[in-house]
C-alpha cells in the first residue's frame, strides 16, 4: 500500500487523455499537488492508502476546464453596455470607463469575482490579458486558481502606463518576479497588431523568448482587421506578424476568425495555440472561426469565454455547447466536432494551446491535480444511456450546466466542496462589485446628460465661442453676383469650391441641442473631388442681436475632427431625430474697405431651398460689429441689384 | 381596499407589454387565475388587501417564458444518439425506438419529467407535438402547466395509429373533449408537408377550423425539403401548403429556416405564428432562420427548444441567449435583435405565435397569472448597472441561467416556490426515466450486435438463402465469346447491359460480414443510362462445395431496396472498412439444353482486374446442381476455345 493524500473513488472517470480512456467505476489518486494514479476503483483501493477517501457517488470526475482567453477584471463591467457595435462599445463605453476606474484595487476585486464564477463553472485554468496584471496574478493565486497572466502592451496610453515602454518595463518586472510560481505563468500581451507598433511586437517577442513565457495576443478577429492589414502592408495578419518575428515566441492567439489554410499551417509550424471564443465572436458579429479546419490542420485550439463584458459571463459550459453547435451549423455537417472533440478542446488541447499541456488538461499520473466533479443526475440531464460510449461526452456538452459542478480541486487543493467556495468570500465580492457599479453609473450618468461630455469622452473637442456678423438673402441669379465680385473695390484673396454634406443630430433635452457631422468635399477646377474632410461641430443655441439691418450672432461651438464613421456617431449619441442638408458652396475670402469678409454663394440641394448669398465676418464686440455690419450692407449693394428679404436664420433653422 | 389572493411587492417588474413598461419597485396583484393590477409597490399596497403578500426582495418579476415548439415526451430519449446526421438520427435511432417504446405510459412519464425541467427554467407555457397527445395533456395539466397539445398525424403508421385516419379520429376526439380546458389548448399537428399527403393537410386543416384550435406543423426546416418541394410541385413550401388551404387554420409553424420575404408576407397575411428553434437548427445543421427579417415583416416569432432529443434540454435561457447571439453573428450586425426584442419573443410575441396572446405572455390586468421570479444577484450576473434602461433585459438574455429562477406561478397557482417543485415528484420521475433508459439500452444493444438487425430496424429486408452453380474464368477476348453466343444451340431470351457500382462494407465482428450497396445503371442501346436502381444486399459467409469442376455455392442473402443515400448507410452502419468494385456487365439470359442460365461478361473497371465470363444458374439441390454443372461445362466449350483456370471466387474475394 502506498500512502497518499486523497483517493477519489466510485466516479465515471474521464481521463481526457489521447486515447480518451474512461473508467466507468473509476478512481484517481492524488498526492500533494499531482495525480499519482488513475484506474478502476477496485484496483486503486488495493494499491493506495489515502488520508481522505472521497466517494464520488457515480458523478463524473474529469479534468478542470481550461478557459483559453479572457479579461477577468472586466467582470466589474459586465452588462454595462450591450447590443452595440464593437467601436461604440469599446470607444464609447469600455475605454472611457477603464481610463477612469481601472486601478490595482479594481483589478484585484474583478479578478476575485471572476475566480468565484469560474470555479463555480468548473474552470481550473485560464489565460488572462489585462492591465495591472500583477494584481490579477495576486488575486488568482489567492483564489487558488491556475492562470496565464498576460500584461497588456499597447501603443496608446493605458490605465497602467503612459507609454508602451512603461508597460514593457512592468511586464519584465512582473515576469521576472513570478516566473516559476506554482499556479501563475506570467506572460506578455502585445494587444493586437493594429494596436501595436512593429517595435512593440518585436520588443514583446524578445521579452517572451528571453524568459521562455507565452506571448498572448489577439489575431485576425474581424474581417476589417484583415482588410486594413492587406491595404497597409499588402498581406493578411498572420504573415505580417510572422514577418515581425512574433512566432519565435510561444504564441497564444485569440480569435483567428479570419485566417486561411496557409496561415493555419504557418501557425502550426510555429507551435502557436489558438483560443476560439464563439460567444464573443457572435455577439460582436465578428464572424465564425473555421475551427474544424484548424483541428484538421493539427492546431491546438482551446475554447475561451473572452471577457465578461462581451459575453456576459464566464461559463465554459455555455461556451463548449455553443462551440459544438456552431461548428455544425456553419459547416452544414451535424457530425462536425462531436462532443468528445469539443470536450478535449476544453481540456487537454486547450491546455496545450496555453503551452501548459505538460501541467494540466487531462487526468494522467504526473500531471497536476486539476479536476472537477460533475453531477449528471439533475432533471435536465436524465435519463442516462449506456449504449453509446460517446454518450457521456454528449451529456456534458449538450445538457450539463455550470451549476452541475459540485467540487473543484486545483493543484491538489480543494477550492470548492459541495458547491461551497473555500478560498473566496462571495458576499464581500458582490458588495464590492456593486459599489463600483454605483460609481460607474454616476460617472456615466453625468457624462450622458450632456452631448458635450459624451463628445469629450470619445476624444475631446475644441471649444470656440464665436461672434459673427452675418447677412443672408435668397438670390435668383447667382451669375449676377459672381460677375459683380469682379469689382475694383473688392479684392478676392481666395476662392474655394465645396460640396458639403451635413447631418444634424437633434437632441430634445440637451442644452447643446444640435450636433453636426459634416463631410466637406473640396472640388478642384476640373470639377473633381480633390480631398475630403470630416468634422463634428456641436452647436450651442444662438443668442441673436440685431445690428442695423443685419444680425450679430453669438454661439458656442465645439469642434472635433470626426475620426469615426457617421454610423458610429449615430449609434453613440443616439439623437432624438436627425436631418440632412446638402449644398454646393462657392466661398470667397475677400477684402473690402480693409476688412476681410467671407462671401458664400450656397445652392441648397437637399432640401431644395434655392440659392443664397451669405456675407459673414468674425467679430469681437458690438462696436466692431456695427462697423462691419455697415460695410456688409455696402458690399451687398455692389453684389446684388435688388436684394430681397434679409434672412436671420441658419439653413438648419429653415429645415426644422 | 380591494381584496385579492396574492400581492407580489418589491420586485423589478418587467411587464413585457407593448410599451415595455417597467416598475423598478413594482408590484403585481393576482386574484384567482388572473392578474388584476400591475404598478408601483407603494400604489398597489394602498389599493389591495391580499391574503398572501410576497416580498420579492428585489428580484425580477416577469411573465413566464413561452416555449414555442417542442416534443416533451422525448425527454426519455435525451442523449440516446448525438452528433449524427438528421436521417441517421431519425430513421436509425428515434423512429425504431419510438416504434418499440412509445406508449401512453411513456408519454405521461416523459411529459412529467419535461414539465419538471421546464418549470425549473421558468417556462409556463409550451407548444407540444407528439403521439398519444391526450396523455401529454393529462400529465401537463397535472403538473399545472399551460400548453398547446398537438396530436401528430402522418402518412406512415405511428406508435399510436396504424393509419392517418386513426390519428385523425384520435385528434378529433381529443380536441372535442379538451376544448375549453383552463390550461390545455388541444390542437392537431400534420407533421410536415413531406410526411403528409395533401389529403392529410386538408383534413387536419378542416378539423382545426371546425373547432377553432391552432394547427401545429413543421415547415421549411431544411434546404432539401424546399428543393424536393420545388422539384415535385414546382414551388417552395409555403405556397404549396397555402395551395392546400393550410392557412385557413390558425397555424403555428416550427422552423421556417428556408423561407423568403414573399413567403413571410403570405404567412403574415394568414396570421400564422413561427417557432424559431436555434439550438436544434444548428445541431442538425439545418441552417439559421432569417428571424430579423421575419420580425421586420411583422410576423409573430416565438422561440422554442424543440424536442430534448435534439437539443438536448428544455432550457429557454440557453435558447434565448443563442437566438440573440445567432441573429447578430448571421446578420453581421451586433445591434440586431437586442435583448429587449429577444425577451419579448420569449414572452408576449411567443404567446401570440401560439395564438394564446390573449391569455398570457405579458403582465397586464386581465391576463392569466403566468409569472416567474428571477434572481439577478448570483455571482455570474453581478454587478448590476442602472444607467441603461435596457440593462436589465441584457442581464436576463446574456447572463441569467435557468437555475436563477426561484418561483413560478401558472394560472394563479404556484408550481415552484424557492426552487422547490410543488406539483411533481422529481425522484420518482428520475427513477422511471432511468428504467426506460435501461430497457432502451438493452433493445439497442441486441440490435446493434448484428448488421442484420440494424438493417431490419431501418425498413426490413427480404431473406433469401441462395444456392447456385457458378463457373467463372478470366477471358482475353470477349468478342470471341459474344460471337459464340450466336449459336443454334443457345437461345438468347434476354440481353441486358449494366454499369454497376458496388460499395462493400466490411464488419470485423459481425456474423454477416459484408453489406453491399449497389448502384445498377441500366444502359440502353444508345449507350445511355436509361434508369438506375439501388439495392442493399447483406451477404452471409459462403459455404462452398465442389461439384465436378465448377462450384456450388450456398449463401444467405438479405435484400433491401436502398431508399437512403450511400452516405446514410455509411454513417448508420459504421463499417470497419469498405471497398469499391465498378464493373461493366453484359448479361444474357439463355436457354441451353432446356435449362436457363445467366451468362455474364464482366469487365472489372475498378480495380482493373480484366474481363471475366460467368455462367450461373440457381439450383435447389445436389443432384440438380450436378446436372447443371455438366451443362455449364458444355456451354463453356461452345463459348470459349481455350478456357483458362476456373475461378471459384466472387469478385469481392479477389479484391479483399
PDB file of C-alpha atoms in Angstrom, chain A residues 75-86 93 113 116-117 120 278-288 311-315 318-319 321-322 324-326 328-340 377-388 391 394-395 398-403 419 426 429-430 433-434 436-438 440-441 444-445 448 571 574, chain B residues 75-86 93 113-114 116-117 120 278-288 311-315 318-319 321-322 324-326 328-340 377-388 391 394-395 398-403 419 426 429-430 433-434 436-438 440-441 444-445 448 571:
ATOM      1  CA  UNK A  75     -16.474  41.195 -14.562  1.00  0.00           C
ATOM      2  CA  UNK A  76     -16.891  44.628 -12.988  1.00  0.00           C
ATOM      3  CA  UNK A  77     -18.086  45.976 -16.355  1.00  0.00           C
ATOM      4  CA  UNK A  78     -20.469  43.084 -17.107  1.00  0.00           C
ATOM      5  CA  UNK A  79     -23.727  44.339 -18.548  1.00  0.00           C
ATOM      6  CA  UNK A  80     -22.536  47.946 -18.669  1.00  0.00           C
ATOM      7  CA  UNK A  81     -23.369  48.293 -22.358  1.00  0.00           C
ATOM      8  CA  UNK A  82     -24.755  45.638 -24.705  1.00  0.00           C
ATOM      9  CA  UNK A  83     -26.143  45.181 -28.200  1.00  0.00           C
ATOM     10  CA  UNK A  84     -23.755  47.825 -29.525  1.00  0.00           C
ATOM     11  CA  UNK A  85     -21.311  47.740 -32.370  1.00  0.00           C
ATOM     12  CA  UNK A  86     -17.695  46.982 -31.398  1.00  0.00           C
ATOM     13  CA  UNK A  93     -18.050  52.872 -23.103  1.00  0.00           C
ATOM     14  CA  UNK A 113     -15.228  37.906  -8.557  1.00  0.00           C
ATOM     15  CA  UNK A 116     -15.621  32.733  -7.887  1.00  0.00           C
ATOM     16  CA  UNK A 117     -17.692  32.475 -11.047  1.00  0.00           C
ATOM     17  CA  UNK A 120     -18.437  27.504  -9.925  1.00  0.00           C
ATOM     18  CA  UNK A 278     -17.662  31.653 -30.045  1.00  0.00           C
ATOM     19  CA  UNK A 279     -19.952  33.798 -27.861  1.00  0.00           C
ATOM     20  CA  UNK A 280     -17.856  36.907 -28.202  1.00  0.00           C
ATOM     21  CA  UNK A 281     -17.403  36.411 -31.949  1.00  0.00           C
ATOM     22  CA  UNK A 282     -21.163  36.072 -32.465  1.00  0.00           C
ATOM     23  CA  UNK A 283     -22.167  38.832 -30.054  1.00  0.00           C
ATOM     24  CA  UNK A 284     -19.850  41.358 -31.682  1.00  0.00           C
ATOM     25  CA  UNK A 285     -20.676  39.910 -35.135  1.00  0.00           C
ATOM     26  CA  UNK A 286     -17.002  39.255 -35.871  1.00  0.00           C
ATOM     27  CA  UNK A 287     -17.728  36.006 -37.693  1.00  0.00           C
ATOM     28  CA  UNK A 288     -17.211  32.324 -37.006  1.00  0.00           C
ATOM     29  CA  UNK A 311     -20.174  37.528 -23.222  1.00  0.00           C
ATOM     30  CA  UNK A 312     -21.604  38.317 -20.487  1.00  0.00           C
ATOM     31  CA  UNK A 313     -20.372  35.581 -18.235  1.00  0.00           C
ATOM     32  CA  UNK A 314     -17.506  33.182 -17.694  1.00  0.00           C
ATOM     33  CA  UNK A 315     -19.456  29.988 -18.197  1.00  0.00           C
ATOM     34  CA  UNK A 318     -22.290  27.602 -22.331  1.00  0.00           C
ATOM     35  CA  UNK A 319     -19.149  28.119 -24.370  1.00  0.00           C
ATOM     36  CA  UNK A 321     -22.114  23.899 -26.082  1.00  0.00           C
ATOM     37  CA  UNK A 322     -22.060  26.878 -28.424  1.00  0.00           C
ATOM     38  CA  UNK A 324     -20.262  22.381 -30.726  1.00  0.00           C
ATOM     39  CA  UNK A 325     -23.494  23.782 -32.166  1.00  0.00           C
ATOM     40  CA  UNK A 326     -21.809  26.495 -34.194  1.00  0.00           C
ATOM     41  CA  UNK A 328     -22.212  22.037 -37.080  1.00  0.00           C
ATOM     42  CA  UNK A 329     -24.368  24.930 -38.218  1.00  0.00           C
ATOM     43  CA  UNK A 330     -21.515  26.582 -40.093  1.00  0.00           C
ATOM     44  CA  UNK A 331     -20.083  23.523 -41.783  1.00  0.00           C
ATOM     45  CA  UNK A 332     -23.530  22.195 -42.749  1.00  0.00           C
ATOM     46  CA  UNK A 333     -22.438  18.970 -41.139  1.00  0.00           C
ATOM     47  CA  UNK A 334     -24.137  17.731 -37.954  1.00  0.00           C
ATOM     48  CA  UNK A 335     -21.308  15.252 -37.402  1.00  0.00           C
ATOM     49  CA  UNK A 336     -18.682  18.016 -37.251  1.00  0.00           C
ATOM     50  CA  UNK A 337     -16.841  18.488 -33.945  1.00  0.00           C
ATOM     51  CA  UNK A 338     -18.598  15.772 -31.965  1.00  0.00           C
ATOM     52  CA  UNK A 339     -18.923  16.107 -28.205  1.00  0.00           C
ATOM     53  CA  UNK A 340     -15.702  14.211 -27.462  1.00  0.00           C
ATOM     54  CA  UNK A 377     -28.284  13.232 -12.415  1.00  0.00           C
ATOM     55  CA  UNK A 378     -30.307  16.509 -12.391  1.00  0.00           C
ATOM     56  CA  UNK A 379     -33.656  16.504 -14.088  1.00  0.00           C
ATOM     57  CA  UNK A 380     -32.318  18.413 -17.107  1.00  0.00           C
ATOM     58  CA  UNK A 381     -29.791  15.649 -17.807  1.00  0.00           C
ATOM     59  CA  UNK A 382     -31.823  12.480 -17.297  1.00  0.00           C
ATOM     60  CA  UNK A 383     -32.026   9.697 -18.209  1.00  0.00           C
ATOM     61  CA  UNK A 384     -28.562   8.302 -18.900  1.00  0.00           C
ATOM     62  CA  UNK A 385     -27.979   5.772 -21.692  1.00  0.00           C
ATOM     63  CA  UNK A 386     -25.098   3.317 -21.721  1.00  0.00           C
ATOM     64  CA  UNK A 387     -25.206   2.061 -25.312  1.00  0.00           C
ATOM     65  CA  UNK A 388     -23.101   4.735 -26.957  1.00  0.00           C
ATOM     66  CA  UNK A 391     -22.941   9.331 -24.711  1.00  0.00           C
ATOM     67  CA  UNK A 394     -22.671  14.318 -25.323  1.00  0.00           C
ATOM     68  CA  UNK A 395     -24.397  14.607 -21.948  1.00  0.00           C
ATOM     69  CA  UNK A 398     -25.320  19.304 -24.728  1.00  0.00           C
ATOM     70  CA  UNK A 399     -27.089  19.136 -21.373  1.00  0.00           C
ATOM     71  CA  UNK A 400     -24.738  19.800 -18.451  1.00  0.00           C
ATOM     72  CA  UNK A 401     -24.708  23.219 -16.818  1.00  0.00           C
ATOM     73  CA  UNK A 402     -22.192  25.124 -14.738  1.00  0.00           C
ATOM     74  CA  UNK A 403     -24.456  24.593 -11.765  1.00  0.00           C
ATOM     75  CA  UNK A 419     -20.853  23.923  -4.190  1.00  0.00           C
ATOM     76  CA  UNK A 426     -18.702  35.837  -2.380  1.00  0.00           C
ATOM     77  CA  UNK A 429     -17.038  40.427  -3.565  1.00  0.00           C
ATOM     78  CA  UNK A 430     -20.631  41.108  -4.620  1.00  0.00           C
ATOM     79  CA  UNK A 433     -18.645  44.961  -7.267  1.00  0.00           C
ATOM     80  CA  UNK A 434     -21.933  46.758  -6.635  1.00  0.00           C
ATOM     81  CA  UNK A 436     -18.008  50.039  -8.347  1.00  0.00           C
ATOM     82  CA  UNK A 437     -21.206  49.742 -10.399  1.00  0.00           C
ATOM     83  CA  UNK A 438     -22.712  52.619  -8.424  1.00  0.00           C
ATOM     84  CA  UNK A 440     -19.577  53.929 -12.771  1.00  0.00           C
ATOM     85  CA  UNK A 441     -23.314  54.558 -13.107  1.00  0.00           C
ATOM     86  CA  UNK A 444     -21.790  57.775 -16.923  1.00  0.00           C
ATOM     87  CA  UNK A 445     -24.991  59.421 -15.782  1.00  0.00           C
ATOM     88  CA  UNK A 448     -24.596  61.069 -20.701  1.00  0.00           C
ATOM     89  CA  UNK A 571     -25.173  54.805 -32.556  1.00  0.00           C
ATOM     90  CA  UNK A 574     -28.480  58.257 -30.256  1.00  0.00           C
TER      91      UNK A 574
ATOM     92  CA  UNK B  75     -37.039  13.749 -22.618  1.00  0.00           C
ATOM     93  CA  UNK B  76     -36.923   9.971 -22.266  1.00  0.00           C
ATOM     94  CA  UNK B  77     -34.743   9.788 -25.392  1.00  0.00           C
ATOM     95  CA  UNK B  78     -32.394  12.642 -24.398  1.00  0.00           C
ATOM     96  CA  UNK B  79     -28.782  11.780 -25.171  1.00  0.00           C
ATOM     97  CA  UNK B  80     -29.717   8.495 -26.858  1.00  0.00           C
ATOM     98  CA  UNK B  81     -27.846   9.386 -30.050  1.00  0.00           C
ATOM     99  CA  UNK B  82     -25.957  12.592 -30.832  1.00  0.00           C
ATOM    100  CA  UNK B  83     -23.653  14.143 -33.399  1.00  0.00           C
ATOM    101  CA  UNK B  84     -25.439  12.272 -36.187  1.00  0.00           C
ATOM    102  CA  UNK B  85     -26.968  13.479 -39.396  1.00  0.00           C
ATOM    103  CA  UNK B  86     -30.745  14.065 -39.300  1.00  0.00           C
ATOM    104  CA  UNK B  93     -32.497   5.645 -33.824  1.00  0.00           C
ATOM    105  CA  UNK B 113     -40.134  14.863 -16.491  1.00  0.00           C
ATOM    106  CA  UNK B 114     -40.193  17.632 -19.091  1.00  0.00           C
ATOM    107  CA  UNK B 116     -40.222  19.470 -14.030  1.00  0.00           C
ATOM    108  CA  UNK B 117     -37.336  20.690 -16.175  1.00  0.00           C
ATOM    109  CA  UNK B 120     -37.214  24.934 -13.256  1.00  0.00           C
ATOM    110  CA  UNK B 278     -31.910  27.896 -32.886  1.00  0.00           C
ATOM    111  CA  UNK B 279     -30.250  25.030 -30.994  1.00  0.00           C
ATOM    112  CA  UNK B 280     -31.995  22.328 -32.973  1.00  0.00           C
ATOM    113  CA  UNK B 281     -31.374  24.091 -36.281  1.00  0.00           C
ATOM    114  CA  UNK B 282     -27.646  24.386 -35.533  1.00  0.00           C
ATOM    115  CA  UNK B 283     -27.223  20.931 -34.025  1.00  0.00           C
ATOM    116  CA  UNK B 284     -28.841  19.241 -37.021  1.00  0.00           C
ATOM    117  CA  UNK B 285     -27.132  21.726 -39.375  1.00  0.00           C
ATOM    118  CA  UNK B 286     -30.466  22.766 -40.887  1.00  0.00           C
ATOM    119  CA  UNK B 287     -29.402  26.402 -41.198  1.00  0.00           C
ATOM    120  CA  UNK B 288     -30.281  29.655 -39.483  1.00  0.00           C
ATOM    121  CA  UNK B 311     -31.173  19.949 -28.043  1.00  0.00           C
ATOM    122  CA  UNK B 312     -30.575  18.196 -25.504  1.00  0.00           C
ATOM    123  CA  UNK B 313     -32.525  20.066 -22.884  1.00  0.00           C
ATOM    124  CA  UNK B 314     -35.565  22.280 -22.414  1.00  0.00           C
ATOM    125  CA  UNK B 315     -33.719  25.354 -21.202  1.00  0.00           C
ATOM    126  CA  UNK B 318     -29.937  28.834 -23.279  1.00  0.00           C
ATOM    127  CA  UNK B 319     -32.322  29.206 -26.182  1.00  0.00           C
ATOM    128  CA  UNK B 321     -29.212  33.609 -25.432  1.00  0.00           C
ATOM    129  CA  UNK B 322     -28.433  31.611 -28.561  1.00  0.00           C
ATOM    130  CA  UNK B 324     -29.713  36.700 -29.608  1.00  0.00           C
ATOM    131  CA  UNK B 325     -26.131  35.706 -30.437  1.00  0.00           C
ATOM    132  CA  UNK B 326     -27.007  33.932 -33.663  1.00  0.00           C
ATOM    133  CA  UNK B 328     -26.033  39.083 -34.601  1.00  0.00           C
ATOM    134  CA  UNK B 329     -23.491  36.643 -35.995  1.00  0.00           C
ATOM    135  CA  UNK B 330     -25.592  35.882 -39.050  1.00  0.00           C
ATOM    136  CA  UNK B 331     -26.627  39.399 -39.951  1.00  0.00           C
ATOM    137  CA  UNK B 332     -23.135  40.809 -39.353  1.00  0.00           C
ATOM    138  CA  UNK B 333     -24.802  43.345 -37.124  1.00  0.00           C
ATOM    139  CA  UNK B 334     -24.165  43.338 -33.375  1.00  0.00           C
ATOM    140  CA  UNK B 335     -27.149  45.618 -32.845  1.00  0.00           C
ATOM    141  CA  UNK B 336     -29.564  43.105 -34.418  1.00  0.00           C
ATOM    142  CA  UNK B 337     -32.263  41.627 -32.158  1.00  0.00           C
ATOM    143  CA  UNK B 338     -31.295  43.412 -28.954  1.00  0.00           C
ATOM    144  CA  UNK B 339     -32.051  41.811 -25.593  1.00  0.00           C
ATOM    145  CA  UNK B 340     -35.439  43.507 -25.215  1.00  0.00           C
ATOM    146  CA  UNK B 377     -27.817  38.669  -7.778  1.00  0.00           C
ATOM    147  CA  UNK B 378     -25.722  35.480  -8.299  1.00  0.00           C
ATOM    148  CA  UNK B 379     -22.021  35.886  -8.837  1.00  0.00           C
ATOM    149  CA  UNK B 380     -22.339  35.176 -12.599  1.00  0.00           C
ATOM    150  CA  UNK B 381     -24.703  38.139 -13.000  1.00  0.00           C
ATOM    151  CA  UNK B 382     -23.078  40.834 -10.882  1.00  0.00           C
ATOM    152  CA  UNK B 383     -22.755  43.750 -10.666  1.00  0.00           C
ATOM    153  CA  UNK B 384     -25.935  45.466 -11.816  1.00  0.00           C
ATOM    154  CA  UNK B 385     -25.822  48.814 -13.615  1.00  0.00           C
ATOM    155  CA  UNK B 386     -28.702  51.286 -13.618  1.00  0.00           C
ATOM    156  CA  UNK B 387     -27.629  53.675 -16.369  1.00  0.00           C
ATOM    157  CA  UNK B 388     -29.021  51.842 -19.366  1.00  0.00           C
ATOM    158  CA  UNK B 391     -29.579  46.792 -18.985  1.00  0.00           C
ATOM    159  CA  UNK B 394     -29.401  42.317 -21.328  1.00  0.00           C
ATOM    160  CA  UNK B 395     -28.718  40.805 -17.902  1.00  0.00           C
ATOM    161  CA  UNK B 398     -26.779  37.298 -21.719  1.00  0.00           C
ATOM    162  CA  UNK B 399     -26.065  36.225 -18.143  1.00  0.00           C
ATOM    163  CA  UNK B 400     -29.122  34.731 -16.445  1.00  0.00           C
ATOM    164  CA  UNK B 401     -29.436  30.968 -16.156  1.00  0.00           C
ATOM    165  CA  UNK B 402     -32.358  28.600 -15.671  1.00  0.00           C
ATOM    166  CA  UNK B 403     -31.089  27.979 -12.162  1.00  0.00           C
ATOM    167  CA  UNK B 419     -36.750  26.237  -6.190  1.00  0.00           C
ATOM    168  CA  UNK B 426     -38.703  14.537  -9.247  1.00  0.00           C
ATOM    169  CA  UNK B 429     -39.699  10.710 -12.360  1.00  0.00           C
ATOM    170  CA  UNK B 430     -35.933  10.221 -12.470  1.00  0.00           C
ATOM    171  CA  UNK B 433     -36.878   7.603 -16.742  1.00  0.00           C
ATOM    172  CA  UNK B 434     -33.831   5.546 -15.858  1.00  0.00           C
ATOM    173  CA  UNK B 436     -36.900   3.252 -19.636  1.00  0.00           C
ATOM    174  CA  UNK B 437     -33.281   4.050 -20.460  1.00  0.00           C
ATOM    175  CA  UNK B 438     -32.246   0.602 -19.248  1.00  0.00           C
ATOM    176  CA  UNK B 440     -33.943   1.011 -24.495  1.00  0.00           C
ATOM    177  CA  UNK B 441     -30.236   0.349 -23.929  1.00  0.00           C
ATOM    178  CA  UNK B 444     -30.428  -1.278 -28.910  1.00  0.00           C
ATOM    179  CA  UNK B 445     -27.618  -3.395 -27.570  1.00  0.00           C
ATOM    180  CA  UNK B 448     -26.547  -3.215 -32.711  1.00  0.00           C
ATOM    181  CA  UNK B 571     -22.947   6.699 -41.063  1.00  0.00           C
TER     182      UNK B 571
END
